[in-house]
mmCIF file of C-alpha atoms in Angstrom:
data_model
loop_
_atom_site.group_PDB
_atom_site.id
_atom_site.type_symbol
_atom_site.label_atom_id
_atom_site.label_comp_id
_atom_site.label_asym_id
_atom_site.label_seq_id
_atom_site.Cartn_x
_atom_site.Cartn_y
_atom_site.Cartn_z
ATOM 1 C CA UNK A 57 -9.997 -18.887 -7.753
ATOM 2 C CA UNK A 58 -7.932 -18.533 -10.514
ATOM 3 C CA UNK A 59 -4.137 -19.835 -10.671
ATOM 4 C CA UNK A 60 -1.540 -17.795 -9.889
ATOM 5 C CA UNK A 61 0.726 -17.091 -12.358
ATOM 6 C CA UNK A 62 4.586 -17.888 -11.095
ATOM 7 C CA UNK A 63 6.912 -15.461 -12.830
ATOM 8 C CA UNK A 64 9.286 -15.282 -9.593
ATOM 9 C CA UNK A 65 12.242 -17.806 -8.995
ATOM 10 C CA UNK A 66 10.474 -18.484 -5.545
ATOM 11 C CA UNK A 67 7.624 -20.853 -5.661
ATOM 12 C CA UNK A 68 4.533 -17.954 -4.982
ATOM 13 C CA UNK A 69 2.167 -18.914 -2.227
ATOM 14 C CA UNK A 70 -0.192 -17.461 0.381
ATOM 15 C CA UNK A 71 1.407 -19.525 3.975
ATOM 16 C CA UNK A 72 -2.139 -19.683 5.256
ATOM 17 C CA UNK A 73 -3.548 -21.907 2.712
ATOM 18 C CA UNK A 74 -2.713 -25.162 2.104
ATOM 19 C CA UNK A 75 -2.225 -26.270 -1.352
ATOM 20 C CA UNK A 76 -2.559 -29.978 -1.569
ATOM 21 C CA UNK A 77 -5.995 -30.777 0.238
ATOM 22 C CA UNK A 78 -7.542 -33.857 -1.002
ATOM 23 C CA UNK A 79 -11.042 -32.945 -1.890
ATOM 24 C CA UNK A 80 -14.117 -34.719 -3.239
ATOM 25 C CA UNK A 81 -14.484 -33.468 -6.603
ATOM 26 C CA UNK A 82 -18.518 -32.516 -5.928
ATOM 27 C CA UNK A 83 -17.221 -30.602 -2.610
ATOM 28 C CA UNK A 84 -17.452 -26.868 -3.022
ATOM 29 C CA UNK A 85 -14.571 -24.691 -1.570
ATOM 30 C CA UNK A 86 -15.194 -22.020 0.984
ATOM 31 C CA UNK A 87 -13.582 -18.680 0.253
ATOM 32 C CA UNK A 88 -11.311 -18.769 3.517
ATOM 33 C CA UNK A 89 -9.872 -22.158 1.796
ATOM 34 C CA UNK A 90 -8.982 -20.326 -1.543
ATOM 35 C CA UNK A 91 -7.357 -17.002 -0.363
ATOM 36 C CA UNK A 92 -6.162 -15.433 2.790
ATOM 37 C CA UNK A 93 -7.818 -11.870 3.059
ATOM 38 C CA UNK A 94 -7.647 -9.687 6.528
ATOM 39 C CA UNK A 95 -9.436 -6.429 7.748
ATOM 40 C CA UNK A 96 -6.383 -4.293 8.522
ATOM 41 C CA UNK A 97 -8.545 -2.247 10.983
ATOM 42 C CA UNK A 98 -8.300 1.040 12.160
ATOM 43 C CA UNK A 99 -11.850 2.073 9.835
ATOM 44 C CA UNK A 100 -10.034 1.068 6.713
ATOM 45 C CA UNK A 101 -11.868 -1.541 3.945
ATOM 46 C CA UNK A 102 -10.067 -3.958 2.601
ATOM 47 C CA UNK A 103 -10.038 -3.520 -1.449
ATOM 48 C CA UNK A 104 -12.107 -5.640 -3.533
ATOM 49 C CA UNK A 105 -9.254 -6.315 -6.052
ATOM 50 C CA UNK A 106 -7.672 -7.615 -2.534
ATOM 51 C CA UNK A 107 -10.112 -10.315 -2.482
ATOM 52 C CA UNK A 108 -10.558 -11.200 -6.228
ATOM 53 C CA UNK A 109 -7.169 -10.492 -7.675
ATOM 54 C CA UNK A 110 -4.759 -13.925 -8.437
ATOM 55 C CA UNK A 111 -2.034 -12.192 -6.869
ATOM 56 C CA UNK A 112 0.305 -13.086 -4.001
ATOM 57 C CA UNK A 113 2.333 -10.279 -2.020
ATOM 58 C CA UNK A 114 3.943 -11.336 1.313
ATOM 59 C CA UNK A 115 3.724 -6.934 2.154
ATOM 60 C CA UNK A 116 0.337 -6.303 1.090
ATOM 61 C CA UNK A 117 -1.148 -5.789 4.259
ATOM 62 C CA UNK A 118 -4.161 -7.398 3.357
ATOM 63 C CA UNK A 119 -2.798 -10.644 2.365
ATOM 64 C CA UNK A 120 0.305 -10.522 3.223
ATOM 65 C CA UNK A 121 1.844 -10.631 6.591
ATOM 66 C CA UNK A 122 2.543 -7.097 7.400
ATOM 67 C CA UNK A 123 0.155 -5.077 10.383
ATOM 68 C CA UNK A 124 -0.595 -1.244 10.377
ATOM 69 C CA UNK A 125 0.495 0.171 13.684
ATOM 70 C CA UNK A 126 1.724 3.472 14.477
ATOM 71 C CA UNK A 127 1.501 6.962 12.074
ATOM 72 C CA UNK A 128 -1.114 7.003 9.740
ATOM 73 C CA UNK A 129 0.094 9.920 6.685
ATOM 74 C CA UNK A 130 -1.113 11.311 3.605
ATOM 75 C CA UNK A 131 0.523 12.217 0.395
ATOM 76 C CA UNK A 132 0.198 12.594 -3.397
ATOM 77 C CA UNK A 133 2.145 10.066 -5.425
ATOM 78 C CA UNK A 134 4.943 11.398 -7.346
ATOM 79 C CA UNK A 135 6.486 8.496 -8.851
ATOM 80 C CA UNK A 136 5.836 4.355 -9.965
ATOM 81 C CA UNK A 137 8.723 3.605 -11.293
ATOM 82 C CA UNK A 138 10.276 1.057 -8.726
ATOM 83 C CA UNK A 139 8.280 -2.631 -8.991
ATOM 84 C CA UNK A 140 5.182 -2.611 -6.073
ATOM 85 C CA UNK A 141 6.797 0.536 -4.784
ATOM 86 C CA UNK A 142 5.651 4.312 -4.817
ATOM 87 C CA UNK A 143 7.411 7.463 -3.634
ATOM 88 C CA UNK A 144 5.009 9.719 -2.253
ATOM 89 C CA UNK A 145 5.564 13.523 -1.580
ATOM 90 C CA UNK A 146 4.283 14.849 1.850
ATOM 91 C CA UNK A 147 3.603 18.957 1.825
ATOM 92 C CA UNK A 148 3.701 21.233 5.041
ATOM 93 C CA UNK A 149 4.552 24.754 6.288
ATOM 94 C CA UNK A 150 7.436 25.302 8.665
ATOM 95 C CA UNK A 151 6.594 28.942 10.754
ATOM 96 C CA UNK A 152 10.123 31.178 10.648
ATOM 97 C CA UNK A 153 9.591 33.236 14.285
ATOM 98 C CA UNK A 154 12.351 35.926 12.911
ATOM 99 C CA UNK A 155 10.022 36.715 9.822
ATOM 100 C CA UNK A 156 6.331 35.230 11.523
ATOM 101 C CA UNK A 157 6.015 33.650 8.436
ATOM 102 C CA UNK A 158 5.518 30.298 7.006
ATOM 103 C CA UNK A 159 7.809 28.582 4.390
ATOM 104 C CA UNK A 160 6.926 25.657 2.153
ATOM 105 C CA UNK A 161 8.913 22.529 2.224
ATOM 106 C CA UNK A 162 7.715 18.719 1.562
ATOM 107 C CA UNK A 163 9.854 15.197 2.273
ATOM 108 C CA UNK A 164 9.656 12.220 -0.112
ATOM 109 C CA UNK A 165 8.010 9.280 1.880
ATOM 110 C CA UNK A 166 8.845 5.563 -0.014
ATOM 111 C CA UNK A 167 6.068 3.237 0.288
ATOM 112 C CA UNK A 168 4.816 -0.044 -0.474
ATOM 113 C CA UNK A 169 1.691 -0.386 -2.567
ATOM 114 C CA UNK A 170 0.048 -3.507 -3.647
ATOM 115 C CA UNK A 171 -1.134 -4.571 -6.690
ATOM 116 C CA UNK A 172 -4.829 -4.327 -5.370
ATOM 117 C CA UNK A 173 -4.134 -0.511 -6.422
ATOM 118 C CA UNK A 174 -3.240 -1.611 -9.862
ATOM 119 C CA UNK A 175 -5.290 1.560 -11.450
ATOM 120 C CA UNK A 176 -3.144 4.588 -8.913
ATOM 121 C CA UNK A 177 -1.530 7.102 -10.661
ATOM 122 C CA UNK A 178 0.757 9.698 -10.621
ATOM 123 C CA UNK A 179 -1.007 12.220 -8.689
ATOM 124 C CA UNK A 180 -3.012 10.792 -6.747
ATOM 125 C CA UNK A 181 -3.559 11.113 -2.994
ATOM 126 C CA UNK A 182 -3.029 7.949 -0.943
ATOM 127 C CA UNK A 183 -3.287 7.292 2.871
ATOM 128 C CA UNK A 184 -0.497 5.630 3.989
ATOM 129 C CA UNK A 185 0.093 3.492 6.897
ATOM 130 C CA UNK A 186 3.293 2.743 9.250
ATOM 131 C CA UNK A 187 4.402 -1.294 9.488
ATOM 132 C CA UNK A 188 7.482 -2.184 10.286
ATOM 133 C CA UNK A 189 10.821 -1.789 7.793
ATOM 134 C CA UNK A 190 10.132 -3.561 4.495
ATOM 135 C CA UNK A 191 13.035 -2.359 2.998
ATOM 136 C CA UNK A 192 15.918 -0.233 3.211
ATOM 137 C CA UNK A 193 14.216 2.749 2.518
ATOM 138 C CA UNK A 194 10.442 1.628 3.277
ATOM 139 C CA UNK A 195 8.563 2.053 5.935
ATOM 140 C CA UNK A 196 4.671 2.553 4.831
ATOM 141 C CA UNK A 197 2.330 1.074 3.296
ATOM 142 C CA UNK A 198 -0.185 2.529 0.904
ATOM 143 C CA UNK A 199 -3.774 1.749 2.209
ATOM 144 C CA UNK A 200 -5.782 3.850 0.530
ATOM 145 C CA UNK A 201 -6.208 5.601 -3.064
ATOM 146 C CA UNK A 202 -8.178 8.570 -3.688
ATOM 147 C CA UNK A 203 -8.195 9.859 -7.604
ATOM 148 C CA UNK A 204 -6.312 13.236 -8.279
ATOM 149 C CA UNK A 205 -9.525 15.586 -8.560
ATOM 150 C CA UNK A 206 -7.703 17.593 -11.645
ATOM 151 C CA UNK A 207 -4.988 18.163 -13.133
ATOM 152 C CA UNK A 208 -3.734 21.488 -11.542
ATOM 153 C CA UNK A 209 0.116 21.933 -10.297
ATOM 154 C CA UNK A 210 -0.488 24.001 -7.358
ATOM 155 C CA UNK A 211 0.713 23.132 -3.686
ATOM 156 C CA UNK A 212 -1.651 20.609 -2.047
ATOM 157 C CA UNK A 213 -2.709 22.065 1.095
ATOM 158 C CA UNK A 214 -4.850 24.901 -0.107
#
């Protein structure tokens, strides 16, 4: 594996692995010695850049220590400006009894997305799931990305 690059002020390291392991120089390292990976569950595959990628996130949840449990949401991603961080719009239809109608309205979900999504964009749909509170404001975790299919403004559920 390659090394990780340390650009925090905290030394960066996966707690699993254990750095300073004498070895015998013609030994070969098994993959579960280089890099802690785990199968979040719940029918979801773990990302190859999760496996191959230098990089170390402590609330990726599939190398850092942060379980799925609870609501499982989709959304489109409306912004990336905040560092390993997305804000993702949700869409639905509220029914008005007085007028048997339904209205539009949407909420603004924040949510935690690894660097093993390093190509999402703005647009795209993501699956996100619950974990407990990373943040103020964050409560998800992005654990899938599917690519916008176009680039038509139009609400998403139809």
């Amino acid at each position: 594996m390659a090394h990780i690059e340390q650009n925090e002020r905290a030394y960066q390291k996966q707690p699993p692995i254990f750095e300073n392991k004498k070895r015998l120089v013609a030994k070969k390292l098994k993959a579960s010695e280089v890099r802690f990976v785990r199968n979040i569950g719940l029918g979801f595959k773990t990302p190859k850049e999760a496996r191959d990628l230098p990089y170390i996130d402590k609330k990726c949840p599939f190398v850092g220590n942060v379980s799925i449990r609870g609501r499982i949401l989709t959304g489109v991603i409306k912004s990336l400006k905040m560092k390993r961080t997305c804000t993702v719009r949700r869409d639905y239809l509220h029914f008005i009894k007085k007028y048997n109608r339904f209205e539009k309205r949407h909420k603004n979900i924040s949510a935690h997305i690894s660097p093993a999504f390093r190509d999402a964009a703005i647009g795209d749909k993501v699956i996100l799931g619950q974990c407990r509170p990373l943040s103020k404001t964050v409560r998800f975790n992005v654990i899938k990305v599917a690519k916008a299919p176009g680039a038509t403004k139009q609400f998403s559920k139809f």
